[in-house]
PDB file of C-alpha atoms in Angstrom:
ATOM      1  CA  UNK A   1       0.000   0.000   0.000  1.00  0.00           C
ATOM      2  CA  UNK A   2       1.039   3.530  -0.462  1.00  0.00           C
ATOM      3  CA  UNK A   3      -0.029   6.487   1.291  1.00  0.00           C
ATOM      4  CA  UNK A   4       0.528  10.241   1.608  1.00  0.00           C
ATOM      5  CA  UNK A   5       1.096  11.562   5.003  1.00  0.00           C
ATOM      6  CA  UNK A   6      -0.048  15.078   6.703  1.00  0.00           C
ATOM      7  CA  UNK A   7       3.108  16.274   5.765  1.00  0.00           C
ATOM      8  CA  UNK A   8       3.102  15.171   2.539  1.00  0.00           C
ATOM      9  CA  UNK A   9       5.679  12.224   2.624  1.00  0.00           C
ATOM     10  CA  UNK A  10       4.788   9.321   0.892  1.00  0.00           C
ATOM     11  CA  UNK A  11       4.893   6.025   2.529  1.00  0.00           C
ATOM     12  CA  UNK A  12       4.714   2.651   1.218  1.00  0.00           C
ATOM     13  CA  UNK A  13       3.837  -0.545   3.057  1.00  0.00           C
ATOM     14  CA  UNK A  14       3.388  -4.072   2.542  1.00  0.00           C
ATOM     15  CA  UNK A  15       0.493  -5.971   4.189  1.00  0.00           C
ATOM     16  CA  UNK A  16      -1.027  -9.674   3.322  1.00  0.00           C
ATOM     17  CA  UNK A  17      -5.323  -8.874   2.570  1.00  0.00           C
ATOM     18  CA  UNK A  18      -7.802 -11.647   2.344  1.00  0.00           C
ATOM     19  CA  UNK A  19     -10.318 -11.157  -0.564  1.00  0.00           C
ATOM     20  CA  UNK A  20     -13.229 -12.416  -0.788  1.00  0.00           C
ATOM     21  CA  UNK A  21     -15.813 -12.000  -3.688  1.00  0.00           C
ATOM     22  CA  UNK A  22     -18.777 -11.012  -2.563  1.00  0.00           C
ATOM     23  CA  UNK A  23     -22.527 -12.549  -4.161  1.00  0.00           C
ATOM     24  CA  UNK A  24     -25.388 -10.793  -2.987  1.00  0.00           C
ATOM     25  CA  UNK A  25     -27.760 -12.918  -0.769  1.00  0.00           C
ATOM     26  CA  UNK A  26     -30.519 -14.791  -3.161  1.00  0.00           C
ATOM     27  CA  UNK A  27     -33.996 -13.695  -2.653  1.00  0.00           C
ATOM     28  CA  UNK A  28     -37.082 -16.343  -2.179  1.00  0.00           C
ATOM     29  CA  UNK A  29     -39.512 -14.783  -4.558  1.00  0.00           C
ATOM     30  CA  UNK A  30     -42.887 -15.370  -4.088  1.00  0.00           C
ATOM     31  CA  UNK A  31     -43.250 -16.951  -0.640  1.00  0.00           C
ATOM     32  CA  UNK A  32     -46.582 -15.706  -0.017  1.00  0.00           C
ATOM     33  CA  UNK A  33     -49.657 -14.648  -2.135  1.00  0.00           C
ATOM     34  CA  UNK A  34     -52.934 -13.221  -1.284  1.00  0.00           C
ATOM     35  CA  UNK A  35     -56.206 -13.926  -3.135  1.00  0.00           C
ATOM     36  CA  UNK A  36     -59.457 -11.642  -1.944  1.00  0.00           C
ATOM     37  CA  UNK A  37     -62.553 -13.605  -2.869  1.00  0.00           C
ATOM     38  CA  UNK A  38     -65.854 -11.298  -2.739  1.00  0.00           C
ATOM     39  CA  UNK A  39     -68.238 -11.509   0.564  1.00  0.00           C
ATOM     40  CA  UNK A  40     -70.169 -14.715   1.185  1.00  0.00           C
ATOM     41  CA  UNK A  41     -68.373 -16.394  -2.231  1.00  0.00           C
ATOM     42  CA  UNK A  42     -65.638 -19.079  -2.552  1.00  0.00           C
ATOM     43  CA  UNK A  43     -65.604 -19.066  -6.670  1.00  0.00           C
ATOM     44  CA  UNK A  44     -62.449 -16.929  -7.401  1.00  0.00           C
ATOM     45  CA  UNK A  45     -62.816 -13.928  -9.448  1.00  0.00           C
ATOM     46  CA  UNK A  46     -61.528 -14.407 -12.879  1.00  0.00           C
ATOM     47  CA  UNK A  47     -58.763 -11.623 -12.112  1.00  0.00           C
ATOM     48  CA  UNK A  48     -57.095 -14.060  -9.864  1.00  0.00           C
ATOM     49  CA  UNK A  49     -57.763 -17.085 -11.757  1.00  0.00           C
ATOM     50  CA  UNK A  50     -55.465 -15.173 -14.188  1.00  0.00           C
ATOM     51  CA  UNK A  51     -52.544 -14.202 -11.331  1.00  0.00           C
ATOM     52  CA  UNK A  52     -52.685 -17.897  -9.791  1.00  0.00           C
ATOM     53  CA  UNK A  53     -52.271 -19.060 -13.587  1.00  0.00           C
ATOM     54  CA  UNK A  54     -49.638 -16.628 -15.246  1.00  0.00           C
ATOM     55  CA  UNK A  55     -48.024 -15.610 -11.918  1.00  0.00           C
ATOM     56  CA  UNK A  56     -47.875 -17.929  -9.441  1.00  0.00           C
ATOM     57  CA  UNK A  57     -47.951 -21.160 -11.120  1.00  0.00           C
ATOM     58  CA  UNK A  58     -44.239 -20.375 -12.965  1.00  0.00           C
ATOM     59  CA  UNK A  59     -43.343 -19.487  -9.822  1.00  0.00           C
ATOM     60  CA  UNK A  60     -44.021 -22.966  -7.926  1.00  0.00           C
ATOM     61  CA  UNK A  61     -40.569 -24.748  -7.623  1.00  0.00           C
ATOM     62  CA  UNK A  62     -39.972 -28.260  -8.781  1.00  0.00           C
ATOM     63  CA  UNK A  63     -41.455 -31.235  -6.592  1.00  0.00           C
ATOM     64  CA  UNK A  64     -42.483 -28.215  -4.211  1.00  0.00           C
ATOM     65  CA  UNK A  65     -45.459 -27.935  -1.525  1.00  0.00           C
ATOM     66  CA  UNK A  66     -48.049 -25.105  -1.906  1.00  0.00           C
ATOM     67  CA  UNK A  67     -49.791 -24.351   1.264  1.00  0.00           C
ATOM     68  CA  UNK A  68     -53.139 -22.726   1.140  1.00  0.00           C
ATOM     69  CA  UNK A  69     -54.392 -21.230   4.069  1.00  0.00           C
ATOM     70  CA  UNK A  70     -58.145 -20.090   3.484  1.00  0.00           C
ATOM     71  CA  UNK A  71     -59.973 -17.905   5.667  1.00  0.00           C
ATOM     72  CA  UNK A  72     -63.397 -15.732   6.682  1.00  0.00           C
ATOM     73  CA  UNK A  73     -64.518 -12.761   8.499  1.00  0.00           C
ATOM     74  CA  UNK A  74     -66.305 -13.233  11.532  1.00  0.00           C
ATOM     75  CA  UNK A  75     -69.662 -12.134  10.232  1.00  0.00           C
ATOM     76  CA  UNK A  76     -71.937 -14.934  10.073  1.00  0.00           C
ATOM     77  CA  UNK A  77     -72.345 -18.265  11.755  1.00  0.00           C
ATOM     78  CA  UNK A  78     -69.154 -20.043  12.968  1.00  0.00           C
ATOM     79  CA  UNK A  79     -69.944 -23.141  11.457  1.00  0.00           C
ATOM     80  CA  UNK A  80     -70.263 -22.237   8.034  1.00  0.00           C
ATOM     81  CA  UNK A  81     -67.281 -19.473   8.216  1.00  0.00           C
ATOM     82  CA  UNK A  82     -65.350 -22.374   9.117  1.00  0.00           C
ATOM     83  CA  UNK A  83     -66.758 -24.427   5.694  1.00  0.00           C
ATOM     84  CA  UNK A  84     -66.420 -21.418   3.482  1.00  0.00           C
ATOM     85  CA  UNK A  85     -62.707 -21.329   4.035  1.00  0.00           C
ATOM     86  CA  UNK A  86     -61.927 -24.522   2.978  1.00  0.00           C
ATOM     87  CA  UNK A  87     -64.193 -24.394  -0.055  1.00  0.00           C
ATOM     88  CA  UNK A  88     -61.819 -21.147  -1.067  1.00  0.00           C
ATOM     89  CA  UNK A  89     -58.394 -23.131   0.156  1.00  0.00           C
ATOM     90  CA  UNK A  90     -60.008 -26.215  -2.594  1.00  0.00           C
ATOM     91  CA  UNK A  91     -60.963 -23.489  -5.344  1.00  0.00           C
ATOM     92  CA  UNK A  92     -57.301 -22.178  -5.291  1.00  0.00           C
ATOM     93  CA  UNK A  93     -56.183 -25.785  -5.526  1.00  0.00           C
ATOM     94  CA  UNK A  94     -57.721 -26.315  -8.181  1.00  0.00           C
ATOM     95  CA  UNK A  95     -57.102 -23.289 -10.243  1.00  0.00           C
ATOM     96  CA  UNK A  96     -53.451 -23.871  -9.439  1.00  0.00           C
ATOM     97  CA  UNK A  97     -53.283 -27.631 -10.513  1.00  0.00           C
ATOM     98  CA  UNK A  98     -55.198 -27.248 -13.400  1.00  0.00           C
ATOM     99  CA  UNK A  99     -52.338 -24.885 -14.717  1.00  0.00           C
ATOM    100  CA  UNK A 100     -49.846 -27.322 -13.150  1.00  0.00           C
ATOM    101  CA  UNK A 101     -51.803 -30.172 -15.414  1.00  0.00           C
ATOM    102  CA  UNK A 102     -51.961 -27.865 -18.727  1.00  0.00           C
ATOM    103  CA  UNK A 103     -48.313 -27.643 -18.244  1.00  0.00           C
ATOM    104  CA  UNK A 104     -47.198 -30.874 -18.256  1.00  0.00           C
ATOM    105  CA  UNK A 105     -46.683 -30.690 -14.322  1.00  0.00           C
ATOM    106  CA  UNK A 106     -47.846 -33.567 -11.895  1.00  0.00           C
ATOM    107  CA  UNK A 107     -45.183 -32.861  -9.626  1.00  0.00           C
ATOM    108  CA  UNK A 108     -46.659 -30.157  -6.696  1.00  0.00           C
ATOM    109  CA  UNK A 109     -48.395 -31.302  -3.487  1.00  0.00           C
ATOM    110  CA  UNK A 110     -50.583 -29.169  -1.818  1.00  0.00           C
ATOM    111  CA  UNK A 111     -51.095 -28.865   1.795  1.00  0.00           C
ATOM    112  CA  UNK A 112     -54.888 -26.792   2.124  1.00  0.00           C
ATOM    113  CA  UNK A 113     -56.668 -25.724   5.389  1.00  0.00           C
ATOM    114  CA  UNK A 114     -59.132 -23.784   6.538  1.00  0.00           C
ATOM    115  CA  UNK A 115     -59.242 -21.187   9.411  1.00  0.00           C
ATOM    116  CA  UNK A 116     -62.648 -19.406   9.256  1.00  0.00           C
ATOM    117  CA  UNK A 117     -62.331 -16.255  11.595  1.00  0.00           C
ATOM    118  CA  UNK A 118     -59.645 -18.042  13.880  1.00  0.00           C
ATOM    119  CA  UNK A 119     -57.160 -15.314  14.543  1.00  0.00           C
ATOM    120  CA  UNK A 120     -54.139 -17.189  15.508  1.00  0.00           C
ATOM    121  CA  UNK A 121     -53.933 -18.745  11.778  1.00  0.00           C
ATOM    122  CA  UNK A 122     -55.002 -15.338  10.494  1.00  0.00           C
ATOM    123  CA  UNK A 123     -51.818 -13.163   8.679  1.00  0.00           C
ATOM    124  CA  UNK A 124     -54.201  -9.871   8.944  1.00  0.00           C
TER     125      UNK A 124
END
């Protein structure tokens, strides 16, 4: 290394330096994806149809899991906002393995579950 002092003399020294190339840290894309289903329905609006099917479904990783979590406000009788949750949870299924299928993919498993309004499973 060489360096200037204050005073303007130069000085030169040797050292030993470790170097290292650096690779930024890879980023898990698409980890989680929300899909808003209108009050009272489990049918998918065709919106999302179209994001599960050109979005998500590239996205799904070889021999990979998809969770689906489904869930519902608390508006309404617990036993059926525990029903409609899992009827939204299937829907998304099946959107996203009938993609998987068109594609030539039988490869995904799918782990699906409903919540209704149970706030410890609920990400909101």
């Amino acid at each position: 290394m060489i360096g200037q002092t204050k005073s303007g003399k130069t000085v030169a020294k040797e050292t030993n330096a470790h170097v290292v190339l650096w690779a930024p840290a890879k980023i898990d894309e698409g980890l989680r994806y929300s899909i808003i289903f209108e009050f009272n329905e489990s049918k998918a609006i065709s919106i999302y149809e179209k994001y599960l099917t050109d979005v998500v479904v590239p996205k799904i990783p070889a021999n990979g899991t998809v969770i689906i979590h489904g869930h519902s406000d608390l508006i309404g009788d617990v036993a059926y906002n525990l029903k409609l949750p899992v009827a939204r949870a299937n829907d998304v299924k099946n959107i996203i393995e009938s993609a998987l299928v068109k594609s030539g993919r039988t490869d995904v498993k799918f782990e699906v579950n409903g919540y209704g309004e149970d706030i410890n499973h609920s990400p909101f």
